[in-house]
Amino acid sequence: MTTSPAIAVRNLQKAYQDLAVLRGVDFEVAAGSVFALLGANGAGKTTVVRVLATLLKADAGTAVVNGFDVGTQPAKVRESISLTGQFAAVDEILTGRENLVLVARLRHLEGPGAIADRLLERFSLTDAGRRRVSTYSGGMRRRLDLAMSLIGSPPVIVLDEPTTGLDPQARLEVWQAVRELAEHGTTVLLTTQYLDEAEQLADRIAILHEGRIIVNGTLAELKQLLPPATVEYVEKQTTLEDVFLAVVGRTSEDHR
């Protein structure tokens, strides 16, 4: 017995006048997995996302999300997904809880207050829930944005470069939130230009280059594309990220 993929893309093509952005993109995302679409700026990642979210029409090819064709069943696709862009789409004047309640009401869900409280707890925002979002850190805003994307329990979450512009500590907070999404069975399509982000989070990684998928596989499979590394024993050097997180953590403890 086989399970249909949550996302299936076949020969996706898109051009802007004479500029071909997507040149025949193919990939599948298994249900309940984290799939990273890795590529440099301009590789076509956001164009793929916009097509999957029914915000842009492809010139050729097909894309199916949660069993629905993006070209012929766009309303069903939009009911199946939640899209989180590069910048948190939160209202800074409202509190974190009010943002969540607002979205729940817009989706005509029962018990919006209870829904908000559950999501605040799930994303470790309960203590900050009654504060205005304008006081939140970048990582807190992104976690709130992810919480808002889960209202209505969409089976597919699309994260378009979710850690762009975040500091190292905030990135780690977002990574943990993405891991928790997958643990709860949500399918996550993650676009990123950060290699370490794909390595840390993804079950499968596809590299998009000049509008085409050039490799697609698990991290272990991709590593097999290179010759075996020569084993050398060297002293581990402390990285700047190690220092940053250690100092920030110690300072936070001193102020408790």
PDB file of N, CA, C and O in Angstrom, residues 125-161:
ATOM      1  N   LEU A 125       5.040  30.750  23.999  1.00  0.00           N
ATOM      2  CA  LEU A 125       4.752  32.181  23.967  1.00  0.00           C
ATOM      3  C   LEU A 125       3.691  32.584  24.995  1.00  0.00           C
ATOM      4  O   LEU A 125       3.206  33.721  24.963  1.00  0.00           O
ATOM      5  N   THR A 126       3.343  31.675  25.895  1.00  0.00           N
ATOM      6  CA  THR A 126       2.267  31.965  26.844  1.00  0.00           C
ATOM      7  C   THR A 126       2.567  33.211  27.674  1.00  0.00           C
ATOM      8  O   THR A 126       1.711  34.085  27.837  1.00  0.00           O
ATOM      9  N   ASP A 127       3.785  33.315  28.195  1.00  0.00           N
ATOM     10  CA  ASP A 127       4.132  34.460  29.036  1.00  0.00           C
ATOM     11  C   ASP A 127       4.092  35.781  28.268  1.00  0.00           C
ATOM     12  O   ASP A 127       3.847  36.836  28.860  1.00  0.00           O
ATOM     13  N   ALA A 128       4.337  35.716  26.950  1.00  0.00           N
ATOM     14  CA  ALA A 128       4.349  36.926  26.128  1.00  0.00           C
ATOM     15  C   ALA A 128       3.027  37.150  25.405  1.00  0.00           C
ATOM     16  O   ALA A 128       2.881  38.139  24.678  1.00  0.00           O
ATOM     17  N   GLY A 129       2.065  36.266  25.623  1.00  0.00           N
ATOM     18  CA  GLY A 129       0.829  36.303  24.846  1.00  0.00           C
ATOM     19  C   GLY A 129       0.033  37.581  24.980  1.00  0.00           C
ATOM     20  O   GLY A 129      -0.679  37.986  24.045  1.00  0.00           O
ATOM     21  N   ARG A 130       0.114  38.254  26.120  1.00  0.00           N
ATOM     22  CA  ARG A 130      -0.676  39.468  26.332  1.00  0.00           C
ATOM     23  C   ARG A 130       0.150  40.748  26.133  1.00  0.00           C
ATOM     24  O   ARG A 130      -0.316  41.834  26.459  1.00  0.00           O
ATOM     25  N   ARG A 131       1.352  40.583  25.609  1.00  0.00           N
ATOM     26  CA  ARG A 131       2.164  41.742  25.249  1.00  0.00           C
ATOM     27  C   ARG A 131       1.974  42.096  23.785  1.00  0.00           C
ATOM     28  O   ARG A 131       1.706  41.220  22.953  1.00  0.00           O
ATOM     29  N   ARG A 132       2.120  43.371  23.450  1.00  0.00           N
ATOM     30  CA  ARG A 132       2.053  43.774  22.048  1.00  0.00           C
ATOM     31  C   ARG A 132       3.205  43.143  21.269  1.00  0.00           C
ATOM     32  O   ARG A 132       4.326  43.046  21.772  1.00  0.00           O
ATOM     33  N   VAL A 133       2.917  42.785  20.036  1.00  0.00           N
ATOM     34  CA  VAL A 133       3.923  42.128  19.207  1.00  0.00           C
ATOM     35  C   VAL A 133       5.095  43.071  18.916  1.00  0.00           C
ATOM     36  O   VAL A 133       6.208  42.613  18.649  1.00  0.00           O
ATOM     37  N   SER A 134       4.870  44.369  18.992  1.00  0.00           N
ATOM     38  CA  SER A 134       5.954  45.333  18.764  1.00  0.00           C
ATOM     39  C   SER A 134       7.089  45.157  19.762  1.00  0.00           C
ATOM     40  O   SER A 134       8.214  45.600  19.511  1.00  0.00           O
ATOM     41  N   THR A 135       6.831  44.489  20.899  1.00  0.00           N
ATOM     42  CA  THR A 135       7.867  44.254  21.910  1.00  0.00           C
ATOM     43  C   THR A 135       8.579  42.921  21.713  1.00  0.00           C
ATOM     44  O   THR A 135       9.506  42.614  22.456  1.00  0.00           O
ATOM     45  N   TYR A 136       8.149  42.126  20.731  1.00  0.00           N
ATOM     46  CA  TYR A 136       8.704  40.784  20.529  1.00  0.00           C
ATOM     47  C   TYR A 136      10.068  40.847  19.827  1.00  0.00           C
ATOM     48  O   TYR A 136      10.318  41.729  19.002  1.00  0.00           O
ATOM     49  N   SER A 137      10.902  39.865  20.105  1.00  0.00           N
ATOM     50  CA  SER A 137      12.144  39.685  19.360  1.00  0.00           C
ATOM     51  C   SER A 137      11.827  39.073  17.999  1.00  0.00           C
ATOM     52  O   SER A 137      10.700  38.622  17.741  1.00  0.00           O
ATOM     53  N   GLY A 138      12.850  39.025  17.123  1.00  0.00           N
ATOM     54  CA  GLY A 138      12.641  38.439  15.804  1.00  0.00           C
ATOM     55  C   GLY A 138      12.228  36.982  15.870  1.00  0.00           C
ATOM     56  O   GLY A 138      11.340  36.534  15.142  1.00  0.00           O
ATOM     57  N   GLY A 139      12.855  36.229  16.771  1.00  0.00           N
ATOM     58  CA  GLY A 139      12.499  34.821  16.902  1.00  0.00           C
ATOM     59  C   GLY A 139      11.099  34.627  17.426  1.00  0.00           C
ATOM     60  O   GLY A 139      10.383  33.719  16.986  1.00  0.00           O
ATOM     61  N   MET A 140      10.673  35.471  18.370  1.00  0.00           N
ATOM     62  CA  MET A 140       9.311  35.382  18.908  1.00  0.00           C
ATOM     63  C   MET A 140       8.283  35.706  17.831  1.00  0.00           C
ATOM     64  O   MET A 140       7.240  35.042  17.731  1.00  0.00           O
ATOM     65  N   ARG A 141       8.560  36.714  17.016  1.00  0.00           N
ATOM     66  CA  ARG A 141       7.627  37.067  15.931  1.00  0.00           C
ATOM     67  C   ARG A 141       7.488  35.918  14.948  1.00  0.00           C
ATOM     68  O   ARG A 141       6.394  35.612  14.482  1.00  0.00           O
ATOM     69  N   ARG A 142       8.628  35.301  14.614  1.00  0.00           N
ATOM     70  CA  ARG A 142       8.571  34.193  13.658  1.00  0.00           C
ATOM     71  C   ARG A 142       7.827  33.007  14.252  1.00  0.00           C
ATOM     72  O   ARG A 142       7.061  32.341  13.546  1.00  0.00           O
ATOM     73  N   ARG A 143       8.010  32.717  15.539  1.00  0.00           N
ATOM     74  CA  ARG A 143       7.270  31.625  16.173  1.00  0.00           C
ATOM     75  C   ARG A 143       5.773  31.940  16.195  1.00  0.00           C
ATOM     76  O   ARG A 143       4.952  31.048  15.975  1.00  0.00           O
ATOM     77  N   LEU A 144       5.422  33.201  16.449  1.00  0.00           N
ATOM     78  CA  LEU A 144       4.013  33.587  16.408  1.00  0.00           C
ATOM     79  C   LEU A 144       3.457  33.429  14.999  1.00  0.00           C
ATOM     80  O   LEU A 144       2.330  32.956  14.808  1.00  0.00           O
ATOM     81  N   ASP A 145       4.246  33.796  14.006  1.00  0.00           N
ATOM     82  CA  ASP A 145       3.836  33.652  12.615  1.00  0.00           C
ATOM     83  C   ASP A 145       3.579  32.184  12.281  1.00  0.00           C
ATOM     84  O   ASP A 145       2.587  31.842  11.609  1.00  0.00           O
ATOM     85  N   LEU A 146       4.447  31.297  12.760  1.00  0.00           N
ATOM     86  CA  LEU A 146       4.248  29.863  12.535  1.00  0.00           C
ATOM     87  C   LEU A 146       2.988  29.379  13.253  1.00  0.00           C
ATOM     88  O   LEU A 146       2.238  28.559  12.715  1.00  0.00           O
ATOM     89  N   ALA A 147       2.766  29.871  14.465  1.00  0.00           N
ATOM     90  CA  ALA A 147       1.563  29.492  15.210  1.00  0.00           C
ATOM     91  C   ALA A 147       0.313  29.910  14.444  1.00  0.00           C
ATOM     92  O   ALA A 147      -0.656  29.143  14.337  1.00  0.00           O
ATOM     93  N   MET A 148       0.329  31.115  13.888  1.00  0.00           N
ATOM     94  CA  MET A 148      -0.820  31.599  13.114  1.00  0.00           C
ATOM     95  C   MET A 148      -1.063  30.732  11.882  1.00  0.00           C
ATOM     96  O   MET A 148      -2.206  30.497  11.491  1.00  0.00           O
ATOM     97  N   SER A 149       0.020  30.236  11.295  1.00  0.00           N
ATOM     98  CA  SER A 149      -0.129  29.409  10.089  1.00  0.00           C
ATOM     99  C   SER A 149      -0.774  28.060  10.383  1.00  0.00           C
ATOM    100  O   SER A 149      -1.284  27.407   9.475  1.00  0.00           O
ATOM    101  N   LEU A 150      -0.775  27.641  11.652  1.00  0.00           N
ATOM    102  CA  LEU A 150      -1.350  26.342  12.010  1.00  0.00           C
ATOM    103  C   LEU A 150      -2.840  26.413  12.334  1.00  0.00           C
ATOM    104  O   LEU A 150      -3.475  25.375  12.512  1.00  0.00           O
ATOM    105  N   ILE A 151      -3.377  27.613  12.449  1.00  0.00           N
ATOM    106  CA  ILE A 151      -4.800  27.741  12.775  1.00  0.00           C
ATOM    107  C   ILE A 151      -5.634  27.143  11.650  1.00  0.00           C
ATOM    108  O   ILE A 151      -5.459  27.473  10.470  1.00  0.00           O
ATOM    109  N   GLY A 152      -6.515  26.245  11.996  1.00  0.00           N
ATOM    110  CA  GLY A 152      -7.302  25.519  11.004  1.00  0.00           C
ATOM    111  C   GLY A 152      -6.678  24.189  10.626  1.00  0.00           C
ATOM    112  O   GLY A 152      -7.230  23.448   9.816  1.00  0.00           O
ATOM    113  N   SER A 153      -5.519  23.882  11.194  1.00  0.00           N
ATOM    114  CA  SER A 153      -4.822  22.599  10.990  1.00  0.00           C
ATOM    115  C   SER A 153      -4.605  22.254   9.520  1.00  0.00           C
ATOM    116  O   SER A 153      -4.990  21.178   9.049  1.00  0.00           O
ATOM    117  N   PRO A 154      -3.956  23.125   8.742  1.00  0.00           N
ATOM    118  CA  PRO A 154      -3.663  22.777   7.345  1.00  0.00           C
ATOM    119  C   PRO A 154      -2.674  21.621   7.296  1.00  0.00           C
ATOM    120  O   PRO A 154      -1.713  21.585   8.088  1.00  0.00           O
ATOM    121  N   PRO A 155      -2.855  20.682   6.384  1.00  0.00           N
ATOM    122  CA  PRO A 155      -1.944  19.532   6.323  1.00  0.00           C
ATOM    123  C   PRO A 155      -0.577  19.862   5.748  1.00  0.00           C
ATOM    124  O   PRO A 155       0.377  19.113   5.953  1.00  0.00           O
ATOM    125  N   VAL A 156      -0.476  20.991   5.015  1.00  0.00           N
ATOM    126  CA  VAL A 156       0.776  21.364   4.358  1.00  0.00           C
ATOM    127  C   VAL A 156       1.145  22.790   4.748  1.00  0.00           C
ATOM    128  O   VAL A 156       0.329  23.703   4.630  1.00  0.00           O
ATOM    129  N   ILE A 157       2.391  22.970   5.220  1.00  0.00           N
ATOM    130  CA  ILE A 157       2.917  24.287   5.553  1.00  0.00           C
ATOM    131  C   ILE A 157       4.073  24.588   4.605  1.00  0.00           C
ATOM    132  O   ILE A 157       4.972  23.757   4.429  1.00  0.00           O
ATOM    133  N   VAL A 158       4.040  25.760   3.987  1.00  0.00           N
ATOM    134  CA  VAL A 158       5.122  26.197   3.106  1.00  0.00           C
ATOM    135  C   VAL A 158       5.853  27.348   3.783  1.00  0.00           C
ATOM    136  O   VAL A 158       5.253  28.378   4.087  1.00  0.00           O
ATOM    137  N   LEU A 159       7.146  27.159   4.025  1.00  0.00           N
ATOM    138  CA  LEU A 159       7.971  28.167   4.683  1.00  0.00           C
ATOM    139  C   LEU A 159       8.993  28.687   3.683  1.00  0.00           C
ATOM    140  O   LEU A 159       9.914  27.962   3.295  1.00  0.00           O
ATOM    141  N   ASP A 160       8.818  29.916   3.252  1.00  0.00           N
ATOM    142  CA  ASP A 160       9.705  30.512   2.254  1.00  0.00           C
ATOM    143  C   ASP A 160      10.797  31.314   2.960  1.00  0.00           C
ATOM    144  O   ASP A 160      10.567  32.424   3.413  1.00  0.00           O
ATOM    145  N   GLU A 161      11.993  30.715   3.060  1.00  0.00           N
ATOM    146  CA  GLU A 161      13.148  31.321   3.715  1.00  0.00           C
ATOM    147  C   GLU A 161      12.769  31.916   5.076  1.00  0.00           C
ATOM    148  O   GLU A 161      12.873  33.130   5.299  1.00  0.00           O
TER     149      GLU A 161
END
